[in-house]
mmCIF file with all atom_site columns, C-alpha atoms and ligand atoms in Angstrom:
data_model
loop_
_atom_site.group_PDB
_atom_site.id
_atom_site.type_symbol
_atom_site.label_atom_id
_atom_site.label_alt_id
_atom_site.label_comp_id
_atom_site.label_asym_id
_atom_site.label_entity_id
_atom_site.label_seq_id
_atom_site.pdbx_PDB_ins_code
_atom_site.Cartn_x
_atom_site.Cartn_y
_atom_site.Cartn_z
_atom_site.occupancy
_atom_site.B_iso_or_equiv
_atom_site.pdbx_formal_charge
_atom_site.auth_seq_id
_atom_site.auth_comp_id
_atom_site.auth_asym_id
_atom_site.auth_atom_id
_atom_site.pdbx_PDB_model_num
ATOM   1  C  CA  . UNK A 1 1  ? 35.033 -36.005 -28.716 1.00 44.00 ? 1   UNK A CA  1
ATOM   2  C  CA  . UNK A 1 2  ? 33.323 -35.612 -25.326 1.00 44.00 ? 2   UNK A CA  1
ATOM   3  C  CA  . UNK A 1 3  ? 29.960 -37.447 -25.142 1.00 48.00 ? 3   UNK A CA  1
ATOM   4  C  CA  . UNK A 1 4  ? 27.085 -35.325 -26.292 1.00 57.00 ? 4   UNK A CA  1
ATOM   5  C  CA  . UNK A 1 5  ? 24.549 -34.880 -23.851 1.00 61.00 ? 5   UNK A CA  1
ATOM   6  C  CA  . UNK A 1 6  ? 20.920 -35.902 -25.112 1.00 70.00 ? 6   UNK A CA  1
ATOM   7  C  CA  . UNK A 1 7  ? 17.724 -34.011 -24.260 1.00 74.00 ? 7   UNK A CA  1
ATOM   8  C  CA  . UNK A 1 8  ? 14.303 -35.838 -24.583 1.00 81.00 ? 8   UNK A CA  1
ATOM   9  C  CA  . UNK A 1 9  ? 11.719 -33.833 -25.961 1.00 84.00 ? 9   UNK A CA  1
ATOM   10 C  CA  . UNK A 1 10 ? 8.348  -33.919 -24.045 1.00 88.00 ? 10  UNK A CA  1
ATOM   11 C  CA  . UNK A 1 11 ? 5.375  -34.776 -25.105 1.00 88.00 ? 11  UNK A CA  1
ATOM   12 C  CA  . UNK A 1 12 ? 2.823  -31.705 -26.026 1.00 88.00 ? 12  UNK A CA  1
ATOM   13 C  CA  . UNK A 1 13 ? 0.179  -32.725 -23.390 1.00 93.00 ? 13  UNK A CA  1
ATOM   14 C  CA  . UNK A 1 14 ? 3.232  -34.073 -20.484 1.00 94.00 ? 14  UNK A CA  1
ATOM   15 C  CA  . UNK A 1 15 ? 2.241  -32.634 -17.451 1.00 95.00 ? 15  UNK A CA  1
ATOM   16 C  CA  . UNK A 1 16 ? 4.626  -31.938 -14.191 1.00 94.00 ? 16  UNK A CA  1
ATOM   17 C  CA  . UNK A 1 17 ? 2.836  -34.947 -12.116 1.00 95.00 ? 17  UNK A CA  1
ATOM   18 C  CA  . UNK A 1 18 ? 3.426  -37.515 -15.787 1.00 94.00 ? 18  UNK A CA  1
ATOM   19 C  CA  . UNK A 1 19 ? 7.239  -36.662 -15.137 1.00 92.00 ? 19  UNK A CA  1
ATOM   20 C  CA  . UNK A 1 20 ? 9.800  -39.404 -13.984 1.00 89.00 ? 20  UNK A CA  1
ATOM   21 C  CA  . UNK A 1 21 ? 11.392 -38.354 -10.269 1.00 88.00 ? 21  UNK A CA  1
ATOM   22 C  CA  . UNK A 1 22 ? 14.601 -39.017 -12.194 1.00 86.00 ? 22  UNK A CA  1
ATOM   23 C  CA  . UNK A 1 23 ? 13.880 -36.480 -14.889 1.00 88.00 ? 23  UNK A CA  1
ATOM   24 C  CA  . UNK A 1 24 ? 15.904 -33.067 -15.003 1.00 88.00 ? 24  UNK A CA  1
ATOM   25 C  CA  . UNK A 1 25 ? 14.271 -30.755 -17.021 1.00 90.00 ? 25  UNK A CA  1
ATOM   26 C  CA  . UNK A 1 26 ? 16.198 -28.183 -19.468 1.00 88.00 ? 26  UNK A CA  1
ATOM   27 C  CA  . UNK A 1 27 ? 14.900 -25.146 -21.406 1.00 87.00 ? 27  UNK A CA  1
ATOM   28 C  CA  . UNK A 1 28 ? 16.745 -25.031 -25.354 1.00 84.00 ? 28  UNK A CA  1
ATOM   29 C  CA  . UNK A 1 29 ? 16.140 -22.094 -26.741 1.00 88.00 ? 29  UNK A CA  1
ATOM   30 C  CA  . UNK A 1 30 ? 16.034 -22.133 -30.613 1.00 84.00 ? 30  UNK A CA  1
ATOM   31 C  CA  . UNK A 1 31 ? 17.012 -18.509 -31.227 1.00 87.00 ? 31  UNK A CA  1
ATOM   32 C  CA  . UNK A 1 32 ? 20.923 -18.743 -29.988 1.00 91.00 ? 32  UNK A CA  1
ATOM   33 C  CA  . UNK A 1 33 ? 21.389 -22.182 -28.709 1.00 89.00 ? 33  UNK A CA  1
ATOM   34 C  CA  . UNK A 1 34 ? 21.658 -21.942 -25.273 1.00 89.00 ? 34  UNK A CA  1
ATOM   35 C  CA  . UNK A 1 35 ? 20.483 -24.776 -22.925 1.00 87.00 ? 35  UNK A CA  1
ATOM   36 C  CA  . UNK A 1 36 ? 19.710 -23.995 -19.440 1.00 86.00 ? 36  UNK A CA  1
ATOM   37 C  CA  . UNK A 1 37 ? 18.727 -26.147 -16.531 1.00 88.00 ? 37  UNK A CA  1
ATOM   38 C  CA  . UNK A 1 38 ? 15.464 -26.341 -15.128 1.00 89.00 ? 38  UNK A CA  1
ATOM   39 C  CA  . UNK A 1 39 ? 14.546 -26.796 -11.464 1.00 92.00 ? 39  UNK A CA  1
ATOM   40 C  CA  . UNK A 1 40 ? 11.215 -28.756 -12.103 1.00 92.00 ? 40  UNK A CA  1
ATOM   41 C  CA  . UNK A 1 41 ? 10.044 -28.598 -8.231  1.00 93.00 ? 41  UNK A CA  1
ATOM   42 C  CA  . UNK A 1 42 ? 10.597 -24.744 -7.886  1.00 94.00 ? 42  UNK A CA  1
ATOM   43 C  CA  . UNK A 1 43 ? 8.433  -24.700 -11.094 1.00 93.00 ? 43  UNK A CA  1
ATOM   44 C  CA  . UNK A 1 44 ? 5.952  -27.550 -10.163 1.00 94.00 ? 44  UNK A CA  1
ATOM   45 C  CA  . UNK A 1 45 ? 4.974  -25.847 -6.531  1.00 96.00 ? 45  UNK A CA  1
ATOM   46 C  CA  . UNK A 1 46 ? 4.456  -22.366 -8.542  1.00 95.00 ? 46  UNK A CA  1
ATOM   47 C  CA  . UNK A 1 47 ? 2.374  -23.641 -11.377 1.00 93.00 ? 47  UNK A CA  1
ATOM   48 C  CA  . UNK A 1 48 ? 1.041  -26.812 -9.803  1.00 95.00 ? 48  UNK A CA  1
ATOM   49 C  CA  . UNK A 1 49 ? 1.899  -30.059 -10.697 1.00 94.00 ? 49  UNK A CA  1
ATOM   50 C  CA  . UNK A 1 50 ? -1.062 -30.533 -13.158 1.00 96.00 ? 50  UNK A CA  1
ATOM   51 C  CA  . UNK A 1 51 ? 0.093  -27.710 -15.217 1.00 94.00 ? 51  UNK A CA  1
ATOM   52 C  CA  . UNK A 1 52 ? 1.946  -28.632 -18.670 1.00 94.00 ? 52  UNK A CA  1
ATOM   53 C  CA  . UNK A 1 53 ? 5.430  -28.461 -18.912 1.00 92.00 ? 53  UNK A CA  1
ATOM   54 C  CA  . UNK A 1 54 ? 5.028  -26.844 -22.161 1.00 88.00 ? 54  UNK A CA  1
ATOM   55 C  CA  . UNK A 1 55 ? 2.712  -24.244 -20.541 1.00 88.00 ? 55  UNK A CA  1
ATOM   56 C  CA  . UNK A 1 56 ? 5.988  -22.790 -19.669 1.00 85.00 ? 56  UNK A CA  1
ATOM   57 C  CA  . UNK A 1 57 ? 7.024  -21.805 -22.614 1.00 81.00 ? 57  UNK A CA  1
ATOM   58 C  CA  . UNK A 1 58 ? 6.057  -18.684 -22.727 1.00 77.00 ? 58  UNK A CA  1
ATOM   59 C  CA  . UNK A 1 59 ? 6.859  -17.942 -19.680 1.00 83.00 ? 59  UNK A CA  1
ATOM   60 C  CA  . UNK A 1 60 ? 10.481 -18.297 -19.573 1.00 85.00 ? 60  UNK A CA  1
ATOM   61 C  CA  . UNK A 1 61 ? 13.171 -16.467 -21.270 1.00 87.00 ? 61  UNK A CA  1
ATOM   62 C  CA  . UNK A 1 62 ? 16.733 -17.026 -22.356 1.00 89.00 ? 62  UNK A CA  1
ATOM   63 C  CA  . UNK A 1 63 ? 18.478 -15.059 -20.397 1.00 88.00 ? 63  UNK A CA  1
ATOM   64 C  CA  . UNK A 1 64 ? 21.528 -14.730 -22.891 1.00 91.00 ? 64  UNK A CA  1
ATOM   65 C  CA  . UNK A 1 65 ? 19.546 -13.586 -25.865 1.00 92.00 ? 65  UNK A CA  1
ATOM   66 C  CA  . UNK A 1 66 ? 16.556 -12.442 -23.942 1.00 91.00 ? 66  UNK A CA  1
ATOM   67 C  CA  . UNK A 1 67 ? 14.295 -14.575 -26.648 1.00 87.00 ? 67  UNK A CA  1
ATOM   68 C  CA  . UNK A 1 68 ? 10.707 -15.211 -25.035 1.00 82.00 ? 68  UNK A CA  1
ATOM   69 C  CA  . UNK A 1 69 ? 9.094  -17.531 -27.685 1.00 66.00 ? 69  UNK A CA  1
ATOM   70 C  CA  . UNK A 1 70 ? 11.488 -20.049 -28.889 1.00 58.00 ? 70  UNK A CA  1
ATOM   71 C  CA  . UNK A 1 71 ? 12.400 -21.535 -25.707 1.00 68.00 ? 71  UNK A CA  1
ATOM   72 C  CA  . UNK A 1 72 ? 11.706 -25.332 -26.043 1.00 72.00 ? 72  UNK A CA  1
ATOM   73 C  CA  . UNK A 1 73 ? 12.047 -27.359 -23.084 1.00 83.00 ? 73  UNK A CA  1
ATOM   74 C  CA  . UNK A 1 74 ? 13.217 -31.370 -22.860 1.00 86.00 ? 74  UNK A CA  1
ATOM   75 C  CA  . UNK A 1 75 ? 14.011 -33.735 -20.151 1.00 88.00 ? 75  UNK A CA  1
ATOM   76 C  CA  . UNK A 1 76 ? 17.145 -35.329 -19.624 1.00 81.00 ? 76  UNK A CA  1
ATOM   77 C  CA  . UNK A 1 77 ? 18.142 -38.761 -17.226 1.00 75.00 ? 77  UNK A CA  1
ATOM   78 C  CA  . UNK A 1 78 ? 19.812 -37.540 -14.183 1.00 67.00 ? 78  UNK A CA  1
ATOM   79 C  CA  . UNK A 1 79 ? 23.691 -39.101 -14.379 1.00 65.00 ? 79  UNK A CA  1
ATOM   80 C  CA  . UNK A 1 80 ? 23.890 -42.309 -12.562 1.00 61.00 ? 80  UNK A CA  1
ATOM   81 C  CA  . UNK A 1 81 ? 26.936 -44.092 -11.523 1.00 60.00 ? 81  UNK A CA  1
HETATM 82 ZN ZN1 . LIG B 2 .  ? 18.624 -17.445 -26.452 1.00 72.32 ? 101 LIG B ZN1 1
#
């Protein structure tokens, strides 16, 4: 068994500025499954970093199933040595 990879939730209110610098953030999306990276900077200098991550929601959309809704998005540690 390969080691599972484990995605924090965020908190409802989490904004981009309460994030760790050694967060990655990845969108799940609850229709089909798929998890897809984030790039939280790209995001944070288009929304502003006082926006809330889960302000995003709605805005993204899985691009395999094309689901706009469900997307949920978590946090993961970046790998460390
Ligand atoms: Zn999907």
């Amino acid at each position: 068994m390969s080691s599972k990879r484990y995605l924090r939730p965020i908190r409802e209110t989490a904004r981009f500025s309460d994030l760790e610098s050694w967060d990655d953030l990845f969108a799940y999306c609850t229709h089909c499954g798929r998890i897809g990276s984030l790039d939280r900077y790209a995001l944070e200098g288009k929304y502003g970093k006082h926006s809330t991550v889960h302000g995003l929601n709605r805005k993204l959309r899985c691009i395999v199933c094309g689901s706009r809704e469900m997307n949920m998005i978590g946090a993961r540690n970046k790998l460390r040595d």
